[in-house]
Amino acid sequence: MNASILDRRRAGMLVPVYALRSDRDLGIGDTAAVRDAVDFVAGLGMSVLQLLPIHETFGDHSPYNPISSRALSPAYVSLTPQEVPGLTHALLEQAAPESWLSQLRSGNVRHDAVYPLKTQILLTTAYHFLGLHASSMHEEFARFQDEQASWLRPYTLFRALVREYEGNTVWDDWRPEHRTHELAEAWLQRHSTREGLELLRTGFAFIQWVAWRQWKEVRAHAEERGVRLMGEMSFGVGLNSVDVWANPSLFDTEWSLGTRPLAHFDTSKDAERWGQNWGLPPYRWENHRSTGFQWLRERIGWESEFFHGCRLDHLRGYFRAYMFPWAGGARHVEFSSLSEEEAAQQTGGLLPRFIPGPDDDPTSAAMNELQGREIIGHLIEAAGSMDLVAEIMGEMPDYMTRALHELGLANLSFPQLERTEEGAVRAPGLFRELSLVAYANHDNAPLAQLLLHLQQASSEDPEGKSARDLKALLDFAGGSSTGFEGLDDELLGKFQGALFQTKGRLAVLMCSDLLGIPLRFNLPGSYGRGTWGDRLECPLGDLLRHPVYGPRISLVRDLIKSSGRSVVEGDDMPPTPPEVWVGTTGAKSAT
């Protein structure tokens, strides 16, 4: 199968794995549900299924705050005896009786229950598997451990220590002999319970092997159905991650990554004063450079094991990063009411800033361009045949526009940010061809929510910005702002059709915009329990028979076909080069 997601006009759907449902899940979407999603999009004539990052998380379980850049999430493993070597129905029923599963399956994801449950089931299964007679599966497991040892050995020791510390991943709170990978390995060699800890490490390695096997099977199934999988590589990793613990020289733990305040994003109130503080440690690029960017290259190479395309989160950050001299989360909230002078008093005179420097200074902009081109060049080279799509929207500095074009890198385009000088949404035929066009992703309000917000704001100020934005969007879709009362079936179809008619090679509907519902997956600036857990109300297959959603889905199938985006495997057109891109003008983006 031609694996490119950008070789011709295609349509796709975006959905977080955790949001998917199936009759057999354990309270969270899993690889079996992803296979069902592949079948669902294939049935619509779509040929791309886009997912959020699939790596292991802790705490608020944000996919963008992983505890490992390589370890796959145990929560997404499908737990059936057919898919997990060593798992039995008896073990599964004992650990997760149906009465409990029915509670876990209702409502949103309960990470605090689902994650430890699935991890413990997999560890118990691992010990059972290891006690079975040697087989080809045991040989495969041994090969996996050998081939992935460079990241797997530090990861399994880190996970064993997290268990010893009763789930505390803040390794800076651990005893001194555990605070780095080298010290912890030396400690383990002389520890009296070394054998038990090594067995636990093997258990965590088993979980990663099972997850790896299942995601490889998802890819194989997608290829059988003519569907390309698009994943994502988050820009950073968590401060309390195994990556920082095992490779401290590659990260700056004194500062915290984020963005300055964004005019075009709705965020939580806590984020409005200073911008978004993600609580992630910035990279020490000079130390990455001394290793030939090995860590970064291996990271993107790992994504290519599972995906045909990959979204590069926060591409601007590779050119220059916005950093805070204080931590994210609750600490960031404490600063929300402070003036610059008051904040500086708390930090020894330090304030948030761009590194290497701001784009409005020609000297630092030149440095930013050199850095970004170097790093992104390594990503493109190490990605191999996997297509990359840059998460970069709206207006950007000339050097970024130039770099995207010269590097042949696709970018993300939101119609609401693609504006003419007069304020209208750019005509469908004027979108950059080498782009992924969408109305929203996980951080954005879906159409149903966005239009309602604009309508309410417009009623308060008929001549204000929201009223102009609403009119521009409705004009783009061929709707009317006169008497507008919300997103009905007819208007939803017009918005979907307008998206598919754009010139961008790949047009993607977030699942919420496919169905026309206000389901949003993240509000930038929010954190803590209750985030990253919203799910679809039923399995995708059931939506086809739903009295409201069924007709909407059927219309999308027709729109995909009429826009020339429906793909029947074997009918792939040969790749054609995109037109020369001269950039865009539109809403200011300062991410």
Coordinates of C-alpha atoms in Angstrom, one line a residue, residues 48-460:
V48 CA -6.8 8.7 7.4
L49 CA -7.4 8.1 11.1
Q50 CA -5.7 10.7 13.2
L51 CA -5.0 10.0 16.9
L52 CA -3.4 12.0 19.8
P53 CA -0.1 10.8 21.3
I54 CA -0.4 7.2 22.6
H55 CA 2.4 7.1 25.2
E56 CA 2.2 6.4 28.9
T57 CA 1.0 9.2 31.2
F58 CA 0.6 9.9 34.9
G59 CA -1.1 12.6 37.0
D60 CA -3.6 14.5 34.8
H61 CA -3.0 11.9 32.1
S62 CA -2.5 14.6 29.4
P63 CA -1.2 12.9 26.2
Y64 CA 1.2 15.9 26.0
N65 CA 2.7 15.3 29.4
P66 CA 4.1 11.7 29.0
I67 CA 6.3 10.0 31.6
S68 CA 8.1 8.4 28.7
S69 CA 8.7 9.5 25.1
R70 CA 8.8 5.8 24.1
A71 CA 6.7 3.7 26.4
L72 CA 3.2 3.0 25.1
S73 CA 0.2 3.5 27.4
P74 CA -0.9 0.3 29.2
A75 CA -4.4 1.8 29.4
Y76 CA -4.8 1.4 25.6
V77 CA -4.0 -2.3 25.6
S78 CA -6.9 -4.5 24.7
L79 CA -7.3 -7.1 27.3
T80 CA -8.5 -10.3 25.7
P81 CA -6.9 -13.8 25.9
Q82 CA -6.6 -13.7 22.1
E83 CA -4.5 -10.5 22.2
V84 CA -2.5 -10.8 25.4
P85 CA -0.2 -13.9 25.7
G86 CA -0.8 -15.6 29.0
L87 CA -4.1 -13.9 29.8
T88 CA -7.0 -16.1 30.8
H89 CA -10.7 -15.5 31.1
A90 CA -10.5 -16.6 34.8
L91 CA -7.8 -14.1 35.6
L92 CA -9.7 -11.3 33.8
E93 CA -13.0 -12.1 35.5
Q94 CA -11.3 -12.3 38.9
A95 CA -9.6 -8.9 38.5
A96 CA -12.4 -7.1 36.8
P97 CA -15.9 -8.6 37.5
E98 CA -18.6 -7.5 35.1
S99 CA -20.4 -5.5 37.9
W100 CA -17.3 -3.3 38.2
L101 CA -16.7 -3.0 34.5
S102 CA -20.3 -1.8 33.9
Q103 CA -19.5 1.2 36.2
L104 CA -16.1 1.9 34.6
R105 CA -17.7 1.9 31.1
S106 CA -20.3 4.5 32.1
G107 CA -19.5 8.2 31.8
N108 CA -16.0 9.5 31.2
V109 CA -12.7 7.8 31.8
R110 CA -11.8 7.3 35.4
H111 CA -8.1 7.3 35.0
D112 CA -7.4 6.7 38.7
A113 CA -9.3 3.4 38.5
V114 CA -8.7 2.3 34.9
Y115 CA -4.9 2.8 34.7
P116 CA -3.9 0.8 37.9
L117 CA -6.5 -1.9 37.1
K118 CA -5.2 -2.6 33.6
T119 CA -1.5 -2.3 34.7
Q120 CA -2.1 -4.8 37.5
I121 CA -3.9 -7.3 35.2
L122 CA -1.0 -7.1 32.7
L123 CA 1.6 -7.6 35.4
T124 CA -0.2 -10.6 36.7
T125 CA -0.5 -11.9 33.2
A126 CA 3.2 -11.4 32.7
Y127 CA 4.1 -13.6 35.6
H128 CA 1.8 -16.3 34.4
F129 CA 3.3 -16.0 30.9
L130 CA 6.8 -16.3 32.2
G131 CA 5.9 -19.5 34.0
L132 CA 4.6 -21.2 30.9
H133 CA 6.7 -23.6 28.8
A134 CA 9.1 -21.8 26.4
S135 CA 7.7 -21.1 23.0
S136 CA 8.1 -18.9 20.0
M137 CA 6.3 -16.1 21.9
H138 CA 8.9 -16.2 24.6
E139 CA 11.6 -15.9 22.0
E140 CA 9.8 -12.9 20.5
F141 CA 9.6 -11.3 23.9
A142 CA 13.3 -11.8 24.5
R143 CA 14.1 -10.3 21.1
F144 CA 12.0 -7.3 21.9
Q145 CA 13.8 -6.7 25.1
D146 CA 17.2 -6.9 23.4
E147 CA 16.3 -4.7 20.5
Q148 CA 14.7 -2.0 22.7
A149 CA 17.1 -2.2 25.6
S150 CA 18.4 1.4 25.2
W151 CA 15.1 2.9 26.4
L152 CA 13.4 -0.1 27.9
R153 CA 16.0 -0.8 30.6
P154 CA 15.8 2.7 32.1
Y155 CA 12.1 2.7 31.7
T156 CA 11.5 -0.6 33.5
L157 CA 13.7 0.5 36.4
F158 CA 12.0 3.8 36.6
R159 CA 8.5 2.1 36.7
A160 CA 9.7 -0.4 39.4
L161 CA 10.9 2.5 41.5
V162 CA 7.6 4.4 41.0
R163 CA 5.9 1.3 42.4
E164 CA 8.3 1.2 45.3
Y165 CA 7.4 4.9 46.0
E166 CA 3.7 4.1 45.9
G167 CA 3.0 5.8 42.6
N168 CA 5.1 9.0 43.2
T169 CA 6.8 9.9 39.9
V170 CA 8.5 13.0 41.4
W171 CA 11.9 11.4 41.3
D172 CA 13.5 14.5 42.9
D173 CA 11.6 13.4 46.1
W174 CA 13.2 10.0 46.0
R175 CA 16.2 8.9 48.0
P176 CA 19.6 10.2 46.6
E177 CA 20.6 6.7 45.4
H178 CA 17.5 6.7 43.2
R179 CA 17.5 10.1 41.6
T180 CA 19.4 9.2 38.4
H181 CA 19.4 6.1 36.3
E182 CA 23.1 5.4 36.8
L183 CA 22.8 5.7 40.6
A184 CA 19.7 3.5 40.7
E185 CA 21.3 0.8 38.6
A186 CA 24.3 0.7 40.9
W187 CA 22.0 0.6 43.9
L188 CA 20.0 -2.3 42.4
Q189 CA 23.1 -4.4 41.9
R190 CA 23.8 -4.6 45.6
H191 CA 20.2 -4.6 46.8
S192 CA 18.9 -7.6 48.8
T193 CA 15.6 -7.8 46.9
R194 CA 17.2 -7.4 43.5
E195 CA 15.7 -10.6 42.1
G196 CA 12.2 -9.4 42.9
L197 CA 12.8 -6.0 41.4
E198 CA 14.2 -7.5 38.2
L199 CA 11.1 -9.7 37.9
L200 CA 9.0 -6.5 38.2
R201 CA 11.1 -4.9 35.5
T202 CA 10.4 -7.9 33.3
G203 CA 6.7 -7.4 34.0
F204 CA 6.8 -3.9 32.8
A205 CA 8.8 -4.9 29.7
F206 CA 6.1 -7.5 29.0
I207 CA 3.5 -4.8 29.1
Q208 CA 5.4 -2.8 26.5
W209 CA 5.9 -5.8 24.3
V210 CA 2.2 -6.5 24.4
A211 CA 1.4 -2.9 23.6
W212 CA 3.9 -2.9 20.8
R213 CA 2.4 -6.1 19.3
Q214 CA -1.1 -4.7 19.4
W215 CA -0.2 -1.3 17.8
K216 CA 1.7 -3.1 15.0
E217 CA -1.5 -5.2 14.5
V218 CA -3.5 -2.0 14.3
R219 CA -1.3 -0.7 11.6
A220 CA -1.5 -4.0 9.7
H221 CA -5.3 -3.9 9.9
A222 CA -5.4 -0.3 8.7
E223 CA -3.3 -1.2 5.7
E224 CA -5.6 -4.0 4.9
R225 CA -8.5 -1.5 4.9
G226 CA -6.6 1.1 2.9
V227 CA -6.4 3.5 5.8
R228 CA -3.4 5.5 6.9
L229 CA -2.8 6.0 10.6
M230 CA -1.7 9.5 11.7
G231 CA -0.1 9.8 15.2
E232 CA 1.5 12.6 17.0
M233 CA 4.7 13.4 18.7
S234 CA 4.2 15.8 21.6
F235 CA 6.7 18.6 21.8
G236 CA 7.9 17.9 25.3
V237 CA 8.0 15.3 27.9
G238 CA 7.0 15.5 31.6
L239 CA 9.3 17.0 34.2
N240 CA 8.8 13.8 36.2
S241 CA 9.5 11.5 33.2
V242 CA 12.0 8.7 32.7
D243 CA 13.5 10.7 29.9
V244 CA 14.5 13.6 32.2
W245 CA 15.5 11.1 35.0
A246 CA 17.7 9.1 32.6
N247 CA 19.0 11.9 30.4
P248 CA 19.2 15.0 32.7
S249 CA 21.8 16.8 30.5
L250 CA 19.2 17.0 27.7
F251 CA 16.7 19.1 29.7
D252 CA 16.6 22.4 31.6
T253 CA 14.7 21.8 34.8
E254 CA 14.9 25.4 36.0
W255 CA 12.5 26.7 33.4
S256 CA 9.1 25.6 32.2
L257 CA 7.7 25.5 28.6
G258 CA 4.5 27.2 27.5
T259 CA 3.1 29.9 25.3
R260 CA 2.5 33.6 25.8
P261 CA -1.1 34.8 25.9
L262 CA -3.0 33.9 22.7
A263 CA -5.7 36.2 21.4
H264 CA -7.4 33.5 19.2
F265 CA -7.6 30.7 21.7
D266 CA -10.2 30.5 24.5
T267 CA -8.4 29.3 27.6
S268 CA -9.0 28.9 31.3
K269 CA -9.0 32.1 33.4
D270 CA -5.8 31.0 35.1
A271 CA -3.9 31.0 31.8
E272 CA -5.1 34.4 30.5
R273 CA -2.7 36.6 32.6
W274 CA 0.6 35.0 31.5
G275 CA -0.3 32.5 28.9
Q276 CA -0.1 28.7 29.0
N277 CA 2.5 27.1 31.3
W278 CA 2.7 23.5 30.4
G279 CA 5.1 22.5 33.3
L280 CA 7.4 20.8 30.8
P281 CA 11.2 21.1 30.9
P282 CA 12.8 22.9 27.9
Y283 CA 15.4 21.2 25.9
R284 CA 19.1 21.9 26.1
W285 CA 19.6 21.9 22.4
E286 CA 23.4 22.4 22.7
N287 CA 23.6 19.0 24.5
H288 CA 21.3 17.3 21.9
R289 CA 23.6 18.7 19.2
S290 CA 26.6 17.1 20.8
T291 CA 25.0 13.6 20.4
G292 CA 23.8 14.2 16.8
F293 CA 20.3 14.6 18.2
Q294 CA 20.2 10.9 18.8
W295 CA 17.4 11.0 21.4
L296 CA 15.1 13.1 19.2
R297 CA 15.9 11.0 16.1
E298 CA 15.2 7.7 17.9
R299 CA 12.0 9.2 19.2
I300 CA 10.5 10.1 15.8
G301 CA 11.8 6.8 14.4
W302 CA 9.8 5.0 17.1
E303 CA 6.6 6.8 15.9
S304 CA 7.2 5.5 12.4
E305 CA 6.8 1.9 13.7
F306 CA 3.1 2.5 14.2
F307 CA 2.1 5.4 12.0
H308 CA 2.1 6.4 8.3
G309 CA 2.0 10.1 9.2
C310 CA 2.8 12.1 12.3
R311 CA 1.7 15.5 13.6
L312 CA 4.6 17.5 15.1
D313 CA 3.2 19.2 18.1
H314 CA 4.1 22.9 18.6
L315 CA 6.5 23.2 15.7
R316 CA 7.3 26.8 16.6
G317 CA 9.0 25.5 19.7
Y318 CA 11.8 24.0 17.6
F319 CA 12.6 27.4 16.3
R320 CA 12.2 29.2 19.6
A321 CA 10.5 28.3 22.9
Y322 CA 8.6 30.4 25.3
M323 CA 9.8 29.7 28.9
F324 CA 8.6 30.5 32.3
P325 CA 10.9 30.8 35.4
W326 CA 8.2 29.1 37.5
A327 CA 6.5 25.8 37.4
G328 CA 3.1 25.0 35.8
G329 CA -0.1 23.9 37.4
A330 CA -1.0 25.4 40.8
R331 CA 2.2 27.4 40.8
H332 CA 1.3 29.1 37.6
V333 CA -2.1 30.0 39.0
E334 CA -0.4 31.7 41.9
F335 CA 1.3 34.1 39.4
S336 CA -2.0 34.8 37.6
S337 CA -2.8 37.9 39.7
L338 CA 0.7 39.3 39.9
S339 CA 2.1 42.2 37.9
E340 CA 5.4 41.9 36.1
E341 CA 7.2 43.7 39.0
E342 CA 5.6 41.4 41.6
A343 CA 6.4 38.3 39.5
A344 CA 10.1 39.5 39.1
Q345 CA 10.3 39.9 42.9
Q346 CA 9.3 36.2 43.3
T347 CA 11.8 34.9 40.7
G348 CA 15.0 37.0 41.3
G349 CA 14.2 39.3 38.4
L350 CA 13.4 36.7 35.8
L351 CA 10.3 36.9 33.6
P352 CA 8.9 34.7 30.8
R353 CA 10.8 35.0 27.6
F354 CA 11.6 33.4 24.2
I355 CA 14.8 31.4 23.8
P356 CA 16.9 31.9 21.7
G357 CA 14.9 35.2 21.3
P358 CA 11.8 37.0 20.1
D359 CA 11.0 37.0 16.4
D360 CA 10.6 40.7 16.2
D361 CA 14.3 41.2 16.6
P362 CA 16.2 40.5 13.3
T363 CA 19.3 39.0 15.0
S364 CA 17.4 36.6 17.3
A365 CA 15.0 35.7 14.5
A366 CA 18.0 34.6 12.4
M367 CA 19.2 32.5 15.3
N368 CA 15.7 31.0 15.6
E369 CA 15.6 30.1 12.0
L370 CA 19.0 28.4 12.1
Q371 CA 18.0 26.4 15.1
G372 CA 14.6 25.3 13.8
R373 CA 15.9 24.3 10.4
E374 CA 18.6 22.2 11.9
I375 CA 16.3 20.3 14.4
I376 CA 13.4 19.9 11.9
G377 CA 15.9 18.6 9.3
H378 CA 16.9 15.8 11.7
L379 CA 13.2 15.0 12.3
I380 CA 12.4 14.8 8.6
E381 CA 15.5 12.6 8.0
A382 CA 14.8 10.2 10.9
A383 CA 11.1 9.9 10.1
G384 CA 11.9 8.1 6.8
S385 CA 8.8 7.5 4.8
M386 CA 6.5 8.7 7.5
D387 CA 4.8 12.0 6.5
L388 CA 5.1 14.9 8.9
V389 CA 2.5 17.6 9.5
A390 CA 3.5 20.7 11.4
E391 CA 1.2 22.0 14.1
I392 CA 1.6 25.6 13.2
M393 CA -1.4 27.8 12.4
G394 CA -2.3 31.4 11.5
E395 CA 0.3 34.1 10.7
M396 CA 3.9 33.2 11.2
P397 CA 7.2 35.0 10.7
D398 CA 8.5 35.0 7.1
Y399 CA 11.4 32.7 8.0
M400 CA 9.0 30.0 9.3
T401 CA 6.9 30.2 6.1
R402 CA 10.1 30.0 4.1
A403 CA 11.4 27.0 6.1
L404 CA 8.1 25.1 5.8
H405 CA 8.1 25.5 2.0
E406 CA 11.8 24.7 1.5
L407 CA 11.7 21.7 3.8
G408 CA 8.6 20.4 2.1
L409 CA 6.7 20.2 5.4
A410 CA 2.9 20.2 5.5
N411 CA 1.2 22.4 8.1
L412 CA -2.1 22.6 9.9
S413 CA -4.7 25.1 8.6
F414 CA -7.8 26.3 10.5
P415 CA -10.3 28.1 8.2
Q416 CA -11.1 30.5 11.0
L417 CA -7.5 31.6 11.1
E418 CA -7.0 31.8 7.3
R419 CA -8.2 35.4 6.7
T420 CA -7.9 37.9 3.9
E421 CA -6.9 41.5 4.6
E422 CA -10.6 42.3 4.6
G423 CA -11.3 39.8 7.3
A424 CA -13.1 37.1 5.2
V425 CA -12.1 33.5 5.5
R426 CA -9.8 32.6 2.6
A427 CA -11.6 31.0 -0.3
P428 CA -11.3 27.2 -0.5
G429 CA -9.1 27.3 -3.6
L430 CA -6.6 29.5 -1.9
F431 CA -5.6 27.3 1.0
R432 CA -2.1 25.9 0.9
E433 CA -2.2 22.6 -1.0
L434 CA 0.4 20.8 1.2
S435 CA -1.7 21.2 4.4
L436 CA -4.1 19.4 6.8
V437 CA -7.3 21.5 7.0
A438 CA -9.5 21.2 10.0
Y439 CA -11.9 23.3 12.1
A440 CA -10.6 22.0 15.4
N441 CA -8.4 19.6 17.3
H442 CA -8.3 18.6 20.9
D443 CA -7.5 22.1 22.2
N444 CA -10.3 23.9 20.3
A445 CA -14.0 24.3 20.6
P446 CA -15.8 22.1 18.0
L447 CA -18.1 23.9 15.6
A448 CA -21.2 23.4 17.7
Q449 CA -19.5 25.1 20.7
L450 CA -17.6 27.7 18.7
L451 CA -20.7 29.0 16.8
L452 CA -22.8 29.1 19.9
H453 CA -20.1 31.2 21.7
L454 CA -19.8 33.6 18.7
Q455 CA -23.6 33.9 18.5
Q456 CA -23.9 34.7 22.2
A457 CA -21.1 37.3 22.0
S458 CA -22.6 38.8 18.9
S459 CA -25.9 39.3 20.5
E460 CA -24.1 41.4 23.2

